XYZ file of C-alpha atoms in Angstrom:
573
model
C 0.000 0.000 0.000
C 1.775 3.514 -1.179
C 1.826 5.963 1.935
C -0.076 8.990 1.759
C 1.648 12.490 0.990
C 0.992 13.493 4.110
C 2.427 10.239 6.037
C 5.577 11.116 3.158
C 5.911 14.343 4.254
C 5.820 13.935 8.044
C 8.588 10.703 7.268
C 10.447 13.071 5.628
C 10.298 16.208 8.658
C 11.344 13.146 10.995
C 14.480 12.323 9.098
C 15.868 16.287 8.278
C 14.773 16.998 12.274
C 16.893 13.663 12.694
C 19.805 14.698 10.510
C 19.159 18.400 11.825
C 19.938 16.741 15.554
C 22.911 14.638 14.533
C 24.850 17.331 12.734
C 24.464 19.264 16.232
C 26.112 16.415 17.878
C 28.515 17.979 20.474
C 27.195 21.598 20.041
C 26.695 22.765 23.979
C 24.284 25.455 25.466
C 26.605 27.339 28.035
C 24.092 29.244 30.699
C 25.604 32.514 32.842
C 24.701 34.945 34.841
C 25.675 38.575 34.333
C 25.313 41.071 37.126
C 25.868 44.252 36.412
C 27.179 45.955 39.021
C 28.688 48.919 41.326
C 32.320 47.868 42.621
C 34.900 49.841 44.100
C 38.410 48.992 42.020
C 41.529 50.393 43.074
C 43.849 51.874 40.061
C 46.498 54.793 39.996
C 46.731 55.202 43.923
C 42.489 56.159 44.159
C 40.328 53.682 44.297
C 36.958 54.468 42.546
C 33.274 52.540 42.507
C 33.290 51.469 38.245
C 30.352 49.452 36.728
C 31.489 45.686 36.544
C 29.890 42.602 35.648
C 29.572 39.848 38.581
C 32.538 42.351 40.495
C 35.214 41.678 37.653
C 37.254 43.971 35.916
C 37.627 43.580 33.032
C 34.513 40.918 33.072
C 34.703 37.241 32.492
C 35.686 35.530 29.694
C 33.431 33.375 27.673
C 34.490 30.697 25.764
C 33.080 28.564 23.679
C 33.111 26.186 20.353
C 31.570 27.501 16.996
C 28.415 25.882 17.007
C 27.252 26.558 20.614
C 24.818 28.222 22.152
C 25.032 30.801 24.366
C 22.382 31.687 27.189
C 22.980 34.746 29.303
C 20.918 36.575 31.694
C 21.937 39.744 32.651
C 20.828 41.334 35.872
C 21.006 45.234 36.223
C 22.119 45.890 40.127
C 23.807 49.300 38.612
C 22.553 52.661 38.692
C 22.604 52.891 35.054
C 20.414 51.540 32.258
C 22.392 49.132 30.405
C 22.707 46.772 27.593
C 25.044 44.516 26.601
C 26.157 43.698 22.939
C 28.116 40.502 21.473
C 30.520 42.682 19.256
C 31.385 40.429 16.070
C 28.549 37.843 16.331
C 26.522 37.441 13.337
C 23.464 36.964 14.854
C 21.605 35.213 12.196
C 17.616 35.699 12.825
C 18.363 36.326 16.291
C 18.927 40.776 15.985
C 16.764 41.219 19.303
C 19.886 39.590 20.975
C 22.387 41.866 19.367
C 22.000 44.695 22.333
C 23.138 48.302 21.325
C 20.758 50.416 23.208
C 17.030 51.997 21.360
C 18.459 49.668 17.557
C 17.591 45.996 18.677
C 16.127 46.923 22.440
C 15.587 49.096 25.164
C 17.364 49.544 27.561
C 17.736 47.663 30.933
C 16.325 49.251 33.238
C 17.930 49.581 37.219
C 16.240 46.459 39.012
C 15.495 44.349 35.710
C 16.750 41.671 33.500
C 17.301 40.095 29.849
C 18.259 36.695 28.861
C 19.987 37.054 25.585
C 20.091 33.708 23.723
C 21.921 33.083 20.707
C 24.193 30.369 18.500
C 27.529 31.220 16.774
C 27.648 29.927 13.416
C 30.499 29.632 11.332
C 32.489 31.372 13.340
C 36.213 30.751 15.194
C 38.311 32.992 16.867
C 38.500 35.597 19.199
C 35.428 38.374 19.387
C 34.399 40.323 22.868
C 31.632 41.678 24.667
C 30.610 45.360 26.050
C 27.697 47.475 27.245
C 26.719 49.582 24.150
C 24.659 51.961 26.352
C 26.434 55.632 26.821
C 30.048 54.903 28.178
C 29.671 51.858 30.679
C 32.059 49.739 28.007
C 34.498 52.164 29.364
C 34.830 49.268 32.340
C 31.691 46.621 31.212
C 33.767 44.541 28.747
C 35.213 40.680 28.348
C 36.727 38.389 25.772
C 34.135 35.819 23.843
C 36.323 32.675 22.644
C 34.990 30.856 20.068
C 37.143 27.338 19.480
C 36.865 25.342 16.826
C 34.049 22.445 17.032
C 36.008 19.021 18.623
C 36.667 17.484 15.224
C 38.528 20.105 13.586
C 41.921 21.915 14.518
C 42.967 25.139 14.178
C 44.441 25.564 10.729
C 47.964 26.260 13.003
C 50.159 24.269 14.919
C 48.544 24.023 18.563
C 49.721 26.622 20.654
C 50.988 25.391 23.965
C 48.879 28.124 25.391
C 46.355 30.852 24.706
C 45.985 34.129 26.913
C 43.307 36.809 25.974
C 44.971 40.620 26.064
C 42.132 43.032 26.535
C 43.079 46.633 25.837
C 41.248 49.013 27.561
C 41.025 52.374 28.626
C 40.809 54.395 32.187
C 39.376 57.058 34.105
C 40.323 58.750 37.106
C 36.451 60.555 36.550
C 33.257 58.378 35.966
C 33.241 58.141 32.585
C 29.198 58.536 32.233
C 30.108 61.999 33.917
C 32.997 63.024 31.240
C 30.509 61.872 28.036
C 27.389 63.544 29.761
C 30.045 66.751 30.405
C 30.756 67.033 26.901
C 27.078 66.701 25.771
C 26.480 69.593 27.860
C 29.282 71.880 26.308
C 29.610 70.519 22.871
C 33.090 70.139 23.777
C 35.209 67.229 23.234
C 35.480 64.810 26.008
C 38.576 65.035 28.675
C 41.106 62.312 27.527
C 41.685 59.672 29.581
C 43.977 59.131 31.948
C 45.349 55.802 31.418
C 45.410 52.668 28.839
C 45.272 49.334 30.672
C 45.960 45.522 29.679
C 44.037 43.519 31.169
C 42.737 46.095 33.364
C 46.002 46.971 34.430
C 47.660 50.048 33.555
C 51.269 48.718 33.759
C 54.451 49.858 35.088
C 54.864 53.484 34.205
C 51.950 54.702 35.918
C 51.852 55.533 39.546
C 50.621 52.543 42.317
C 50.417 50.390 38.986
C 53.490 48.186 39.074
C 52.823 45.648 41.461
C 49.619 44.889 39.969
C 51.221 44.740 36.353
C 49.493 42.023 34.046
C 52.269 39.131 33.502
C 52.221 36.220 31.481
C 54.343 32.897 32.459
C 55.480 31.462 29.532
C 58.225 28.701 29.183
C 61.286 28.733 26.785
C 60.469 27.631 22.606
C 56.606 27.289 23.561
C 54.728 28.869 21.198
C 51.654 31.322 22.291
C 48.627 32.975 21.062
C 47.690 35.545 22.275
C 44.653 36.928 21.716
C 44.299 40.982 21.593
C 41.143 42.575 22.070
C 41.354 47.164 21.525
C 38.489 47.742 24.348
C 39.363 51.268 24.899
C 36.590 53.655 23.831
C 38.484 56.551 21.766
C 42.011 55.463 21.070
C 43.389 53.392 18.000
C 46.685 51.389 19.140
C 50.327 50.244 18.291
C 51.076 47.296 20.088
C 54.514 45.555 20.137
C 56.475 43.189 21.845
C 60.390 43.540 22.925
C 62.622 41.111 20.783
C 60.020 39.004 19.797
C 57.916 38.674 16.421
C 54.598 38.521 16.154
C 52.610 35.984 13.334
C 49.149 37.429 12.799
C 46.870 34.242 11.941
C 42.992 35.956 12.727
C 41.249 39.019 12.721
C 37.771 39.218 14.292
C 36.824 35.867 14.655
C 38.391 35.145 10.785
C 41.814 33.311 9.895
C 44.195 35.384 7.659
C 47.508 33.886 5.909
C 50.082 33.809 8.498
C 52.160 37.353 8.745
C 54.896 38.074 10.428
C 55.044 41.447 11.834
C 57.082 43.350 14.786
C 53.949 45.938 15.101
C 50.236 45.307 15.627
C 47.708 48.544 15.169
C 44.046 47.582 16.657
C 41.409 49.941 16.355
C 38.460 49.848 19.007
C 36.381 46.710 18.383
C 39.110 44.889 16.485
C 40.636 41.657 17.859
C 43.807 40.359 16.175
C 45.253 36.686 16.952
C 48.980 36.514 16.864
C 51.599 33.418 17.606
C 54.401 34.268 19.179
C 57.320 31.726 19.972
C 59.465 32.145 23.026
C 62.817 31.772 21.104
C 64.652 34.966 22.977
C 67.017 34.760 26.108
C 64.711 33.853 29.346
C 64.379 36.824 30.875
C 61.354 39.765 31.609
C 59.852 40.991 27.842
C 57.444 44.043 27.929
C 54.360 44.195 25.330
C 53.534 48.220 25.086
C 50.915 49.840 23.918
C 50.731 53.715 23.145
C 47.949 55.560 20.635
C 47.471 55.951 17.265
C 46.317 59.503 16.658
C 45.609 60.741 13.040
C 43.333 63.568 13.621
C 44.789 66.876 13.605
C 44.822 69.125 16.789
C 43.138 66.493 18.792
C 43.394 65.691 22.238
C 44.694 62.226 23.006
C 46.140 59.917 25.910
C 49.776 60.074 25.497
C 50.541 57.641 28.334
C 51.634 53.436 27.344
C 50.105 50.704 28.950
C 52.375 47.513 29.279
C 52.192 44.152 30.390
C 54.996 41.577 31.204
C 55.932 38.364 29.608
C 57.876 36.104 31.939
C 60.152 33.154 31.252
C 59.913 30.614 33.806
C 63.139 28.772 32.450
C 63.012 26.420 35.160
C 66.602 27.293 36.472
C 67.863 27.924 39.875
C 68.393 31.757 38.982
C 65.204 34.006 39.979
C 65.300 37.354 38.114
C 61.962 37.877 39.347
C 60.408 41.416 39.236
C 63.843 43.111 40.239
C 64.738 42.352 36.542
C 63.744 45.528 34.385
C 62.139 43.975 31.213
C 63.403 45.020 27.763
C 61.094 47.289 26.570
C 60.184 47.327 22.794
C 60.211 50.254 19.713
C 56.803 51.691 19.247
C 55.725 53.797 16.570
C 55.654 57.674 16.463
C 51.899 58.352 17.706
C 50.612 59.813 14.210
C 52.908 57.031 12.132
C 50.283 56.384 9.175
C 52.824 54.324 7.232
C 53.114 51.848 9.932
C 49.403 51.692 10.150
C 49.251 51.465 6.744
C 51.934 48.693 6.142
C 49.971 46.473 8.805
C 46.666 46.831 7.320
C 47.815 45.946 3.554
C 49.377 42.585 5.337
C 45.950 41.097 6.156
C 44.474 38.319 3.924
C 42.074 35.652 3.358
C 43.778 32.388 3.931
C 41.023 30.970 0.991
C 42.967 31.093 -2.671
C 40.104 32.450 -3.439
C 37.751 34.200 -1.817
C 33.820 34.492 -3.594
C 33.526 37.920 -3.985
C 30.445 39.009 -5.641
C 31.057 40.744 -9.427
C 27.375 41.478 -9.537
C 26.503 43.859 -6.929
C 22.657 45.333 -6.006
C 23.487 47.929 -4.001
C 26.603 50.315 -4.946
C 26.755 53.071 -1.649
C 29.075 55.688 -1.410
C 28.815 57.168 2.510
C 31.157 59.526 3.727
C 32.161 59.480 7.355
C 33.509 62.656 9.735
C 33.206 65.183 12.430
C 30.818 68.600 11.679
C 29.651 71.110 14.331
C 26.059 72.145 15.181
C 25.426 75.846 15.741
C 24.671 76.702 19.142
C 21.222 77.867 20.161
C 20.316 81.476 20.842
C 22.112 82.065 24.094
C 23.710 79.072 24.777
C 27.572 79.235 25.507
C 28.922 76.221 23.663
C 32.506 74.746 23.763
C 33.347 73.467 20.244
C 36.054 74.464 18.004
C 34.396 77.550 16.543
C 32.637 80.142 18.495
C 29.419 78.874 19.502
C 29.309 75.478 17.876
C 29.001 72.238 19.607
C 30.670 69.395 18.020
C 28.841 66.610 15.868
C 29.324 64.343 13.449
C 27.895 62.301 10.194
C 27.386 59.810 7.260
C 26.293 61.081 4.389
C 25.628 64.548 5.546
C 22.946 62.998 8.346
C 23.879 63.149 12.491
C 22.239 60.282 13.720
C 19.689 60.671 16.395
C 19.104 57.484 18.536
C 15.078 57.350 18.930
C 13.777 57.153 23.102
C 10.505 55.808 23.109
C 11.183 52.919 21.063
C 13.825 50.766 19.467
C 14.127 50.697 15.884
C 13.789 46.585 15.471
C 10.487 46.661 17.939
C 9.097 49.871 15.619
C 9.947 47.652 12.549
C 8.868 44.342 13.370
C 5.618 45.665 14.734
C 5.165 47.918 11.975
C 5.180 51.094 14.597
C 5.197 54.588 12.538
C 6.790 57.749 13.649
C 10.275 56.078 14.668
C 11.859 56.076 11.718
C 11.814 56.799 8.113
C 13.536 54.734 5.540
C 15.495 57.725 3.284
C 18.906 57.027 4.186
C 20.688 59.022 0.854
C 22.575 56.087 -0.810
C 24.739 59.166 -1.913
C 26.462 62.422 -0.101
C 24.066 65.153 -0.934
C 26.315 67.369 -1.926
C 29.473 66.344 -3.704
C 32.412 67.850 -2.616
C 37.272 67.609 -2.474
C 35.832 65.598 0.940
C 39.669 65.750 1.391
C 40.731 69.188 0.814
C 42.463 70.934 3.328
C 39.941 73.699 3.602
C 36.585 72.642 2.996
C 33.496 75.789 2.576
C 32.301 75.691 6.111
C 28.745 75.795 4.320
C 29.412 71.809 4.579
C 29.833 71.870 8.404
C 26.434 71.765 9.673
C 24.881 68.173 8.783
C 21.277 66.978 9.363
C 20.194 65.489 12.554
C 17.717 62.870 11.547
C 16.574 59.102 12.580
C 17.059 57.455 8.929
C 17.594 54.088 7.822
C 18.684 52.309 4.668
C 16.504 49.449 3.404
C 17.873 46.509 1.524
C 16.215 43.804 0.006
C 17.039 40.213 1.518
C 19.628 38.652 -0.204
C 21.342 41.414 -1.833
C 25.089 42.022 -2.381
C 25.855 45.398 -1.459
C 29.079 47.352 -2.150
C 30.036 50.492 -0.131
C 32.892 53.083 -0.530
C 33.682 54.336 3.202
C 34.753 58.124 2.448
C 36.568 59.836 5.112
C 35.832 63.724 5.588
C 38.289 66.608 5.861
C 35.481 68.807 7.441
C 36.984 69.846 11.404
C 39.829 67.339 10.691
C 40.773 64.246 8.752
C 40.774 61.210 10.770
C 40.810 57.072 11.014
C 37.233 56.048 11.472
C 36.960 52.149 12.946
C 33.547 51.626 11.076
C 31.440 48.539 12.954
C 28.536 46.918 11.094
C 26.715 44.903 13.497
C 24.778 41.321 12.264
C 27.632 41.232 9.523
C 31.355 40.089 8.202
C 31.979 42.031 5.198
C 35.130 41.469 2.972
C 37.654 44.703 2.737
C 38.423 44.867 -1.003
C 40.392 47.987 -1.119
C 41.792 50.670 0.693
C 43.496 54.287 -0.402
C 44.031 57.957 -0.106
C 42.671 60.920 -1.462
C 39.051 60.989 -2.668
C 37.890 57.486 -4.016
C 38.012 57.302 -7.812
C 35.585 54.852 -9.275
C 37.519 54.454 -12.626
C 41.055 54.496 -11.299
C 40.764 52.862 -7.617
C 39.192 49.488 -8.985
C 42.521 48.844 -10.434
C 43.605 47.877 -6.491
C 40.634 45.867 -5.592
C 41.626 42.628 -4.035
C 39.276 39.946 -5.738
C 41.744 36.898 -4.666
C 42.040 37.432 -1.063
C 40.358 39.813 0.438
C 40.330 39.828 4.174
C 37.037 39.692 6.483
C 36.351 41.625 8.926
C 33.629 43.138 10.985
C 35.288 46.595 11.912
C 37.469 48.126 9.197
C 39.629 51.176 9.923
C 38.996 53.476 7.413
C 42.588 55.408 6.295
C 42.903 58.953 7.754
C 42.144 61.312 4.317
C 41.087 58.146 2.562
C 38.779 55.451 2.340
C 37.917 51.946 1.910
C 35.799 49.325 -0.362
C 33.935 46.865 1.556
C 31.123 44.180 0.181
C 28.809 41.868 2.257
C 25.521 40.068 1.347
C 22.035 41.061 3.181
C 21.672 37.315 4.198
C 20.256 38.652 7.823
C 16.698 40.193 8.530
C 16.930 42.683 10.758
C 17.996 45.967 11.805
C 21.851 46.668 12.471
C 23.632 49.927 13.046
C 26.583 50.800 11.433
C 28.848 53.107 13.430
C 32.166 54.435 14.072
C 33.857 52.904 17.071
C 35.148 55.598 18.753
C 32.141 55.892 21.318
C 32.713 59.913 21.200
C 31.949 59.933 17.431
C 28.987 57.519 17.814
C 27.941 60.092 20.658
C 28.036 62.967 18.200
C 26.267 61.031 15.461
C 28.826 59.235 13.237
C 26.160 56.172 12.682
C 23.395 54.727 10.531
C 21.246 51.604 10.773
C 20.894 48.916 7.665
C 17.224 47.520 7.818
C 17.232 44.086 5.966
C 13.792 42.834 5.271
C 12.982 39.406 5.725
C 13.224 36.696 2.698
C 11.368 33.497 2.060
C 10.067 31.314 4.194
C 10.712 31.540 8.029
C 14.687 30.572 7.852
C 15.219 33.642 6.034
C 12.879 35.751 8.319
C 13.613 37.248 11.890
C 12.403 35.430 14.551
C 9.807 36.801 17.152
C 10.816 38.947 20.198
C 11.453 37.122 23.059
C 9.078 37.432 26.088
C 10.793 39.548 28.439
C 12.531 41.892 25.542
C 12.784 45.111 27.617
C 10.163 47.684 26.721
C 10.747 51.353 26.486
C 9.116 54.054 29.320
């Protein structure tokens, strides 16, 4: 007797949900708690109460296999509202998980909760977590580790161990107080005071050396070590004394192995280097000081260091009365070194599929502007009686407060935002001249968003802006890897600059730094419904406006479409 369609059809639902559950074989659901927290932390002789999560500083470190699942409830105990976002995850169907504050949720309030629940796919490497709500990621950070599933390897000889450096950035002030300062003034923010690895400033600050990071390693071991740039406004050199560096991942995505003395990690970046003990066994500093390409800006000229140790298992103890060798960093505004590391990262893949028919061709152009004061108000930007701000495409973004843009989407709520993002500047202009008409200055201050249909390929030119000063922009798309196929100086030329796309290798990344005076060429596909902001990664420039939000409609069927909101997704006042 021939079975019935719909006895075929359920046969057939049993055997993919079969295949479905033995192709997760292994995958694990890893459950934590997050508190979010006051805690008094002692650094540079003053101790001060910072925002923590579960008392740590910086937070703890999650690791995982690609695969996984992650399940994390955070609990607000602070004074603050907060949110937390997985910086780097894709996030595929799962955007109300994705956490920067009034895009994929409201914020959590004092007293309440989220569980964010999510599962990294196709992922490996080293990404990180923050609070994207004002400046708590100034202190409300960690490393996420995502290991290979148990039946592959990494495509590198084993490391004999792996240590997560998490570059940060410190306060003597509350940092809520220094943003909300600024936003008050239209100034620019005070600088801050000190860099830290792994929440520890390092030995050239005062009451810092005792506490100074170290890391134990033994004599021709090999290492990687995982950095992480968690500071909020600074772009960094990082080196190590008399010892090479082999770069082999960027942001949770293998490159071809490079060997360089220098690392430069812009804020959200993670970069995964081996390095082999092969020197004398002694006391080795790694040092990290800022990268500052903006012009008459205020920066943190202090370095941050940590100490690698050599326990050669001798009778000698050179302990910590042994001054470690400390290494050559860059000059602060050193472009060409910058530069130099950048055009060393590339896919591992021969070749990489990059897309020759494109959808959507964008051309957005990223930099500071200033806002004229209002009548009577005593203002403390650059010109008299400006405030500072900043822009893509000629629009200042303005973060909605009674709703968040995925919520107003998926519900179909009007009035929240409008969907008019200009594909285009709209006014064309030398965006790199030295002195450009200060009619360009003033930009719009708008909530817009740019749709794209699901499944798209979309190519975008990244156009940094001359207007107040030229400067690197570390642009963040969130729900998405996107592959960098060129970079330059100068105004982008359409005709002459495709010459030096990379079609063979390009790298992937989900932060790229866009050159100071230049720009790059990046291309992803719209294969994730949702709504995810694209922003620069200093938080100061994301304060001021320097953001936009992609919204990707949802395709076919419910695997292309975003998932409901979860229960207890926090609601707005």
């Amino acid at each position: 007797m021939a079975a019935s369609p719909s006895s075929s059809s359920s046969r057939l639902l049993f055997l993919l949900s079969c295949l479905g559950l033995t192709l997760l074989a292994g995958a694990e659901v890893h459950h934590h708690e997050f508190v979010v927290q006051e805690t008094p932390v002692k650094r540079l002789c003053n101790t001060h109460n910072i925002i923590t999560v579960n008392g740590q500083f910086p937070g703890p470190t999650l690791e995982v296999r690609e695969g996984d699942t992650l399940v994390i409830n955070v609990v607000n105990r602070a004074q603050y509202d907060v949110t937390i976002h997985w910086h780097g995850i894709r996030q595929l169907r799962t955007g109300w998980a994705d956490g920067p504050e009034f895009v994929t949720q409201c914020p959590i309030k004092p007293g309440g909760s989220y569980k964010y629940k999510f599962t990294i796919e196709g992922q490996e490497g080293t990404l990180w977590w923050h609070a994207h709500s004002s400046w708590l990621r100034a202190t409300v950070y960690g490393a996420l580790i995502i290991r290979p599933r148990e039946d592959k390897a990494y495509p590198f000889a084993k490391p004999s161990r792996e240590v997560p450096v998490i570059l940060g950035e410190w306060w003597n002030a509350n940092p809520v107080d220094v943003i909300r300062e600024a936003q008050r003034t239209g100034g620019a923010p005070n600088v801050s005071d000190a860099f830290t690895i792994n929440g520890q400033p390092g030995d050239f600050y005062n009451c810092s050396q005792k506490e100074t990071t170290a890391i134990p390693v033994k004599p021709g071991e090999t290492a990687l070590l995982r950095f992480i740039n968690a500071a909020l406004n600074h772009e960094l050199f990082v080196t190590i004394a008399q010892h090479k560096m082999t770069v082999v991942g960027v942001d949770a995505s293998y490159t071809k192995p490079f060997t360089t003395s220098v690392l430069m990690i812009a804020p959200g970046q993670t970069t995964d280097v081996l390095v082999t003990m092969d020197q004398a066994p002694t006391r080795y500093y790694i040092a990290a000081r800022a990268y500052v390409s903006g012009q008459n800006v205020g920066f943190d000229n202090t370095t941050t260091t940590a100490v690698i140790e050599y326990d050669c298992g001798c009778a000698s103890d050179f302990g910590p009365k042994i001054q470690p060798a400390f290494p050559s960093l860059p000059a602060f505004n050193d472009t060409s070194v910058a530069t130099a590391f950048s055009a060393g990262i590339r896919s591992p893949e021969e070749r990489v599929k990059v897309h020759e028919n494109v959808d959507e061709y964008l051309f957005f152009t990223v930099g500071l502007g200033l806002f004229n004061c209002k009548p009577g108000e005593l203002c403390a930007g650059p010109n008299n009686n400006t405030r500072f701000t900043a822009s893509i495409n000629n629009v200042s973004f303005v973060f909605p407060k009674k709703d968040s843009l995925l919520h107003a989407h998926y519900y179909k709520i009007p009035g929240v935002f409008t969907t008019d993002f200009p594909a285009y500047p709209p006014v064309q202009f030398d965006y790199t001249a030295k002195n450009v008409s200060q009619a360009l200055w003033q930009p719009v201050p708008a909530t817009k968003l740019y749709p794209l249909r699901f499944g798209s390929v979309v190519q975008l030119v990244l156009q940094d802006t001359s207007i107040v000063t030229p400067e690197n922009h570390p642009i963040h798309i969130h729900g998405y890897d996107f592959l960098i196929l060129a970079e330059g100086f100068g105004n982008f030329d359409p005709e002459k600059d495709v010459e030096k796309f990379n079609y063979a290798d390009p790298p992937q990344r989900n932060t790229v730094a866009v050159p100071v005076n230049g720009w790059a060429v990046i291309q992803f596909v719209a294969d994730n419904p949702g709504v995810w902001l694209m922003h620069c990664h200093l938080d100061v420039h994301i304060t001021w406006g320097l953001a936009m939000a992609f919204l990707v409609e949802d395709g076919y069927g419910e695997l292309q479409s975003l998932q409901p909101p979860p229960v207890d997704l926090p609601m707005c006042d």
